[in-house]
Amino acid sequence: DAKTTQPPSMDCAEGRAANLPCNHSTISGNEYVYWYRQIHSQGPQYIIHGLKNNETNEMASLIITEDRKSSTLILPHATLRDTAVYYCIVRFRNSGNTPLVFGKGTRLSVIA
Amino acid sequence: DAGVIQSPRHEVTEMGQEVTLRCKPISGHDYLFWYRQTMMRGLELLIYFNNNVPIDDSGMPEDRFSAKMPNASFSTLKIQPSEPRDSAVYFCASTSWGAMNTEAFFGQGTRLTVV
């Protein structure tokens, strides 16, 4: 899997948008960008994924640059419950499934 | 579905003892993954199965670790003998292969302490 680079930590004020960046400059054409988060003492939780188009769901938005070398996860209105470690993962999809390989992620602290 | 179920949630054991961690994946999922998480090494993939068959066990740290999946609804991770450095949170995850659905679901984990 391509390596990703994320800032180790970020703060965000409650109610504001949290923008979490991820660099994946060596991503290949058939690799997807996945985001998971891990709230303290829980298992990781899927947030969103995309290939090259921007994606939005009930949890977040994913913005992927045109050259696909970086992406941003956006939590539009962060709450205290969004405090977690956020993992950006680049994952190859072929005829079979490939496991998720986790890096160190970004520790997001949402502050009241 | 109740999600991925792991047991026990907490395990404290003495060095040298055998430890067995259990996982029930989500019904219908054909992939199962075992991960280990420590402060020093983060989340590490230990082994994963497809249709009950081990596909990649290169992450298993030593011969003391073994994993089985006797059927589609049950998997075990065994450590024998256990050592203090095995203390970690062990997560099980499952998923199914499909064009649209490749989301992995994780259990709540088993916190293992070896004293």
mmCIF file of C-alpha atoms in Angstrom:
data_model
loop_
_atom_site.group_PDB
_atom_site.id
_atom_site.type_symbol
_atom_site.label_atom_id
_atom_site.label_comp_id
_atom_site.label_asym_id
_atom_site.label_seq_id
_atom_site.Cartn_x
_atom_site.Cartn_y
_atom_site.Cartn_z
ATOM 1 C CA ASP A 1 0.000 0.000 0.000
ATOM 2 C CA ALA A 2 1.065 3.562 -0.624
ATOM 3 C CA LYS A 3 2.339 5.409 2.378
ATOM 4 C CA THR A 4 0.269 8.232 3.839
ATOM 5 C CA THR A 5 1.395 11.204 5.864
ATOM 6 C CA GLN A 6 -0.830 12.893 8.421
ATOM 7 C CA PRO A 7 -0.173 15.510 11.086
ATOM 8 C CA PRO A 8 0.114 13.855 14.497
ATOM 9 C CA SER A 9 -2.441 16.077 16.163
ATOM 10 C CA MET A 10 -4.961 18.849 15.569
ATOM 11 C CA ASP A 11 -7.375 20.898 17.620
ATOM 12 C CA CYS A 12 -10.790 22.127 16.553
ATOM 13 C CA ALA A 13 -13.370 24.269 18.291
ATOM 14 C CA GLU A 14 -16.719 22.647 18.871
ATOM 15 C CA GLY A 15 -19.210 23.572 16.156
ATOM 16 C CA ARG A 16 -16.529 24.497 13.655
ATOM 17 C CA ALA A 17 -15.439 22.459 10.668
ATOM 18 C CA ALA A 18 -12.547 20.094 11.223
ATOM 19 C CA ASN A 19 -10.323 19.691 8.177
ATOM 20 C CA LEU A 20 -7.930 16.762 8.411
ATOM 21 C CA PRO A 21 -5.259 16.575 5.694
ATOM 22 C CA CYS A 22 -3.553 13.518 4.290
ATOM 23 C CA ASN A 23 -0.709 13.241 1.799
ATOM 24 C CA HIS A 24 -0.458 10.151 -0.398
ATOM 25 C CA SER A 25 1.897 11.263 -3.138
ATOM 26 C CA THR A 26 2.723 7.730 -4.335
ATOM 27 C CA ILE A 27 -0.880 6.592 -4.752
ATOM 28 C CA SER A 28 -1.514 4.503 -7.858
ATOM 29 C CA GLY A 29 -4.466 4.716 -10.211
ATOM 30 C CA ASN A 30 -6.482 1.879 -8.695
ATOM 31 C CA GLU A 31 -5.898 2.693 -5.056
ATOM 32 C CA TYR A 32 -8.698 4.187 -3.003
ATOM 33 C CA VAL A 33 -8.456 6.594 -0.109
ATOM 34 C CA TYR A 34 -10.175 5.382 3.064
ATOM 35 C CA TRP A 35 -10.758 7.169 6.337
ATOM 36 C CA TYR A 36 -11.367 5.466 9.654
ATOM 37 C CA ARG A 37 -11.461 6.853 13.154
ATOM 38 C CA GLN A 38 -10.872 5.348 16.559
ATOM 39 C CA ILE A 39 -12.554 6.789 19.586
ATOM 40 C CA HIS A 40 -10.797 6.024 22.845
ATOM 41 C CA SER A 41 -11.120 2.386 23.934
ATOM 42 C CA GLN A 42 -13.185 1.425 20.897
ATOM 43 C CA GLY A 43 -12.425 -0.372 17.656
ATOM 44 C CA PRO A 44 -11.793 1.657 14.509
ATOM 45 C CA GLN A 45 -14.879 2.881 12.689
ATOM 46 C CA TYR A 46 -15.271 3.417 8.964
ATOM 47 C CA ILE A 47 -16.014 6.990 7.900
ATOM 48 C CA ILE A 48 -15.785 7.322 4.133
ATOM 49 C CA HIS A 49 -13.780 6.355 1.074
ATOM 50 C CA GLY A 50 -13.211 7.603 -2.467
ATOM 51 C CA LEU A 51 -11.235 7.112 -5.647
ATOM 52 C CA LYS A 52 -11.029 10.468 -7.376
ATOM 53 C CA ASN A 53 -14.346 12.222 -6.977
ATOM 54 C CA ASN A 54 -15.331 14.078 -3.866
ATOM 55 C CA GLU A 55 -17.589 12.076 -1.602
ATOM 56 C CA THR A 56 -20.064 13.000 1.113
ATOM 57 C CA ASN A 57 -22.056 10.967 3.577
ATOM 58 C CA GLU A 58 -23.829 11.590 6.848
ATOM 59 C CA MET A 59 -20.573 11.632 8.763
ATOM 60 C CA ALA A 60 -18.146 13.596 6.646
ATOM 61 C CA SER A 61 -16.949 14.841 3.286
ATOM 62 C CA LEU A 62 -13.851 13.677 1.450
ATOM 63 C CA ILE A 63 -12.077 16.032 -0.900
ATOM 64 C CA ILE A 64 -9.435 14.467 -3.163
ATOM 65 C CA THR A 65 -7.146 16.692 -5.191
ATOM 66 C CA GLU A 66 -7.184 16.357 -8.943
ATOM 67 C CA ASP A 67 -3.738 14.755 -9.007
ATOM 68 C CA ARG A 68 -4.889 12.427 -6.179
ATOM 69 C CA LYS A 69 -1.725 13.085 -4.197
ATOM 70 C CA SER A 70 -3.570 14.432 -1.202
ATOM 71 C CA SER A 71 -6.993 14.527 0.367
ATOM 72 C CA THR A 72 -8.891 16.244 3.157
ATOM 73 C CA LEU A 73 -11.495 14.802 5.451
ATOM 74 C CA ILE A 74 -14.019 17.391 6.547
ATOM 75 C CA LEU A 75 -16.240 17.085 9.604
ATOM 76 C CA PRO A 76 -18.597 20.005 8.962
ATOM 77 C CA HIS A 77 -19.672 20.711 12.540
ATOM 78 C CA ALA A 78 -17.331 19.030 14.962
ATOM 79 C CA THR A 79 -18.704 17.918 18.330
ATOM 80 C CA LEU A 80 -16.914 16.710 21.440
ATOM 81 C CA ARG A 81 -17.814 13.156 20.408
ATOM 82 C CA ASP A 82 -15.662 13.554 17.301
ATOM 83 C CA THR A 83 -12.534 13.581 19.454
ATOM 84 C CA ALA A 84 -10.629 10.559 18.154
ATOM 85 C CA VAL A 85 -7.639 9.371 16.157
ATOM 86 C CA TYR A 86 -8.330 9.645 12.425
ATOM 87 C CA TYR A 87 -6.591 7.312 10.022
ATOM 88 C CA CYS A 88 -6.104 7.950 6.318
ATOM 89 C CA ILE A 89 -5.436 4.699 4.467
ATOM 90 C CA VAL A 90 -4.661 4.071 0.827
ATOM 91 C CA ARG A 91 -5.909 0.705 -0.245
ATOM 92 C CA PHE A 92 -5.582 -1.291 -3.415
ATOM 93 C CA ARG A 93 -8.662 -2.937 -4.812
ATOM 94 C CA ASN A 94 -8.403 -5.852 -7.163
ATOM 95 C CA SER A 95 -10.203 -9.127 -7.535
ATOM 96 C CA GLY A 96 -9.917 -9.806 -3.861
ATOM 97 C CA ASN A 97 -10.043 -7.861 -0.669
ATOM 98 C CA THR A 98 -6.933 -6.318 0.813
ATOM 99 C CA PRO A 99 -6.505 -5.617 4.504
ATOM 100 C CA LEU A 100 -6.333 -2.170 6.011
ATOM 101 C CA VAL A 101 -2.845 -1.081 7.015
ATOM 102 C CA PHE A 102 -2.967 1.623 9.665
ATOM 103 C CA GLY A 103 -0.417 4.382 10.156
ATOM 104 C CA LYS A 104 -0.205 6.633 13.189
ATOM 105 C CA GLY A 105 -3.149 8.820 12.218
ATOM 106 C CA THR A 106 -4.105 12.291 13.441
ATOM 107 C CA ARG A 107 -5.319 12.791 16.969
ATOM 108 C CA LEU A 108 -8.167 15.298 16.729
ATOM 109 C CA SER A 109 -9.186 17.090 19.889
ATOM 110 C CA VAL A 110 -12.491 18.956 19.734
ATOM 111 C CA ILE A 111 -12.506 21.692 22.325
ATOM 112 C CA ALA A 112 -15.605 23.222 23.911
ATOM 113 C CA ASP B 1 -26.788 -7.760 13.423
ATOM 114 C CA ALA B 2 -24.965 -7.235 16.708
ATOM 115 C CA GLY B 3 -21.725 -6.466 14.928
ATOM 116 C CA VAL B 4 -18.394 -8.182 15.449
ATOM 117 C CA ILE B 5 -18.352 -9.774 18.877
ATOM 118 C CA GLN B 6 -15.147 -10.403 20.769
ATOM 119 C CA SER B 7 -14.653 -12.188 24.042
ATOM 120 C CA PRO B 8 -13.479 -11.718 26.631
ATOM 121 C CA ARG B 9 -13.356 -7.926 26.807
ATOM 122 C CA HIS B 10 -10.576 -8.058 29.375
ATOM 123 C CA GLU B 11 -8.112 -10.801 30.200
ATOM 124 C CA VAL B 12 -5.438 -10.822 32.854
ATOM 125 C CA THR B 13 -3.139 -13.795 32.901
ATOM 126 C CA GLU B 14 0.192 -14.841 34.277
ATOM 127 C CA MET B 15 3.255 -15.202 32.128
ATOM 128 C CA GLY B 16 3.527 -18.680 30.669
ATOM 129 C CA GLN B 17 -0.200 -19.326 30.604
ATOM 130 C CA GLU B 18 -2.186 -20.043 27.465
ATOM 131 C CA VAL B 19 -4.577 -17.328 26.325
ATOM 132 C CA THR B 20 -7.410 -17.733 23.828
ATOM 133 C CA LEU B 21 -9.196 -14.775 22.309
ATOM 134 C CA ARG B 22 -12.455 -15.283 20.460
ATOM 135 C CA CYS B 23 -14.227 -13.527 17.645
ATOM 136 C CA LYS B 24 -17.613 -13.876 16.002
ATOM 137 C CA PRO B 25 -17.733 -11.979 12.703
ATOM 138 C CA ILE B 26 -20.793 -10.401 11.159
ATOM 139 C CA SER B 27 -22.976 -13.005 9.489
ATOM 140 C CA GLY B 28 -22.314 -13.208 5.762
ATOM 141 C CA HIS B 29 -18.870 -11.637 5.897
ATOM 142 C CA ASP B 30 -16.189 -13.738 4.240
ATOM 143 C CA TYR B 31 -13.087 -11.901 5.450
ATOM 144 C CA LEU B 32 -11.844 -11.852 9.013
ATOM 145 C CA PHE B 33 -8.842 -9.897 10.333
ATOM 146 C CA TRP B 34 -6.952 -9.960 13.611
ATOM 147 C CA TYR B 35 -5.121 -6.800 14.699
ATOM 148 C CA ARG B 36 -3.037 -5.914 17.735
ATOM 149 C CA GLN B 37 -2.710 -2.399 19.136
ATOM 150 C CA THR B 38 -0.033 -1.072 21.457
ATOM 151 C CA MET B 39 1.117 2.439 22.241
ATOM 152 C CA MET B 40 4.524 1.773 20.734
ATOM 153 C CA ARG B 41 3.528 0.010 17.521
ATOM 154 C CA GLY B 42 0.002 1.222 16.869
ATOM 155 C CA LEU B 43 -2.459 -1.028 15.031
ATOM 156 C CA GLU B 44 -0.744 -4.025 13.460
ATOM 157 C CA LEU B 45 -2.326 -6.629 11.222
ATOM 158 C CA LEU B 46 -1.553 -10.103 12.537
ATOM 159 C CA ILE B 47 -3.421 -12.421 10.181
ATOM 160 C CA TYR B 48 -6.457 -12.521 7.952
ATOM 161 C CA PHE B 49 -8.777 -15.180 6.600
ATOM 162 C CA ASN B 50 -10.934 -15.469 3.505
ATOM 163 C CA ASN B 51 -13.685 -18.072 3.548
ATOM 164 C CA ASN B 52 -12.120 -19.565 6.690
ATOM 165 C CA VAL B 53 -8.729 -20.025 5.017
ATOM 166 C CA PRO B 54 -5.693 -18.087 6.297
ATOM 167 C CA ILE B 55 -4.453 -15.833 3.523
ATOM 168 C CA ASP B 56 -1.594 -13.940 5.135
ATOM 169 C CA ASP B 57 -0.093 -14.644 8.547
ATOM 170 C CA SER B 58 3.115 -12.704 8.024
ATOM 171 C CA GLY B 59 2.152 -10.329 10.808
ATOM 172 C CA MET B 60 2.026 -13.039 13.447
ATOM 173 C CA PRO B 61 4.946 -12.145 15.687
ATOM 174 C CA GLU B 62 6.122 -15.586 16.774
ATOM 175 C CA ASP B 63 5.284 -19.249 16.796
ATOM 176 C CA ARG B 64 3.664 -18.671 20.153
ATOM 177 C CA PHE B 65 0.784 -17.074 18.255
ATOM 178 C CA SER B 66 -1.711 -19.144 16.302
ATOM 179 C CA ALA B 67 -5.104 -18.404 14.781
ATOM 180 C CA LYS B 68 -7.872 -20.616 13.524
ATOM 181 C CA MET B 69 -11.198 -20.200 11.834
ATOM 182 C CA PRO B 70 -13.039 -23.516 12.045
ATOM 183 C CA ASN B 71 -16.194 -22.100 10.499
ATOM 184 C CA ALA B 72 -17.622 -18.908 9.087
ATOM 185 C CA SER B 73 -18.943 -17.699 12.414
ATOM 186 C CA PHE B 74 -15.998 -18.203 14.742
ATOM 187 C CA SER B 75 -12.291 -17.517 14.998
ATOM 188 C CA THR B 76 -9.714 -17.821 17.762
ATOM 189 C CA LEU B 77 -6.336 -16.267 18.403
ATOM 190 C CA LYS B 78 -4.205 -18.260 20.786
ATOM 191 C CA ILE B 79 -1.008 -17.297 22.550
ATOM 192 C CA GLN B 80 0.937 -20.099 24.178
ATOM 193 C CA PRO B 81 2.924 -19.406 26.272
ATOM 194 C CA SER B 82 2.021 -15.786 26.929
ATOM 195 C CA GLU B 83 4.634 -13.157 27.797
ATOM 196 C CA PRO B 84 4.337 -9.657 29.305
ATOM 197 C CA ARG B 85 5.215 -8.100 25.931
ATOM 198 C CA ASP B 86 2.029 -9.627 24.505
ATOM 199 C CA SER B 87 0.014 -7.167 26.582
ATOM 200 C CA ALA B 88 -2.066 -5.178 24.120
ATOM 201 C CA VAL B 89 -5.579 -4.662 22.801
ATOM 202 C CA TYR B 90 -6.487 -7.274 20.204
ATOM 203 C CA PHE B 91 -9.118 -6.391 17.629
ATOM 204 C CA CYS B 92 -11.036 -8.590 15.277
ATOM 205 C CA ALA B 93 -12.661 -7.175 12.136
ATOM 206 C CA SER B 94 -14.775 -8.595 9.353
ATOM 207 C CA THR B 95 -15.886 -7.513 5.913
ATOM 208 C CA SER B 96 -17.276 -8.842 2.691
ATOM 209 C CA TRP B 97 -15.894 -8.393 -0.762
ATOM 210 C CA GLY B 98 -18.104 -6.518 -3.150
ATOM 211 C CA ALA B 99 -17.943 -3.767 -5.661
ATOM 212 C CA MET B 100 -19.551 -1.242 -3.384
ATOM 213 C CA ASN B 101 -19.161 -2.533 0.115
ATOM 214 C CA THR B 102 -15.601 -2.860 1.353
ATOM 215 C CA GLU B 103 -16.112 -1.313 4.739
ATOM 216 C CA ALA B 104 -14.512 -3.235 7.597
ATOM 217 C CA PHE B 105 -16.330 -3.576 10.905
ATOM 218 C CA PHE B 106 -14.301 -3.894 14.067
ATOM 219 C CA GLY B 107 -15.153 -5.462 17.379
ATOM 220 C CA GLN B 108 -14.697 -3.724 20.708
ATOM 221 C CA GLY B 109 -11.406 -5.480 21.293
ATOM 222 C CA THR B 110 -9.924 -7.664 24.006
ATOM 223 C CA ARG B 111 -7.546 -5.950 26.400
ATOM 224 C CA LEU B 112 -4.903 -8.507 27.353
ATOM 225 C CA THR B 113 -2.604 -8.003 30.303
ATOM 226 C CA VAL B 114 0.124 -10.540 30.936
ATOM 227 C CA VAL B 115 1.763 -10.192 34.349
#
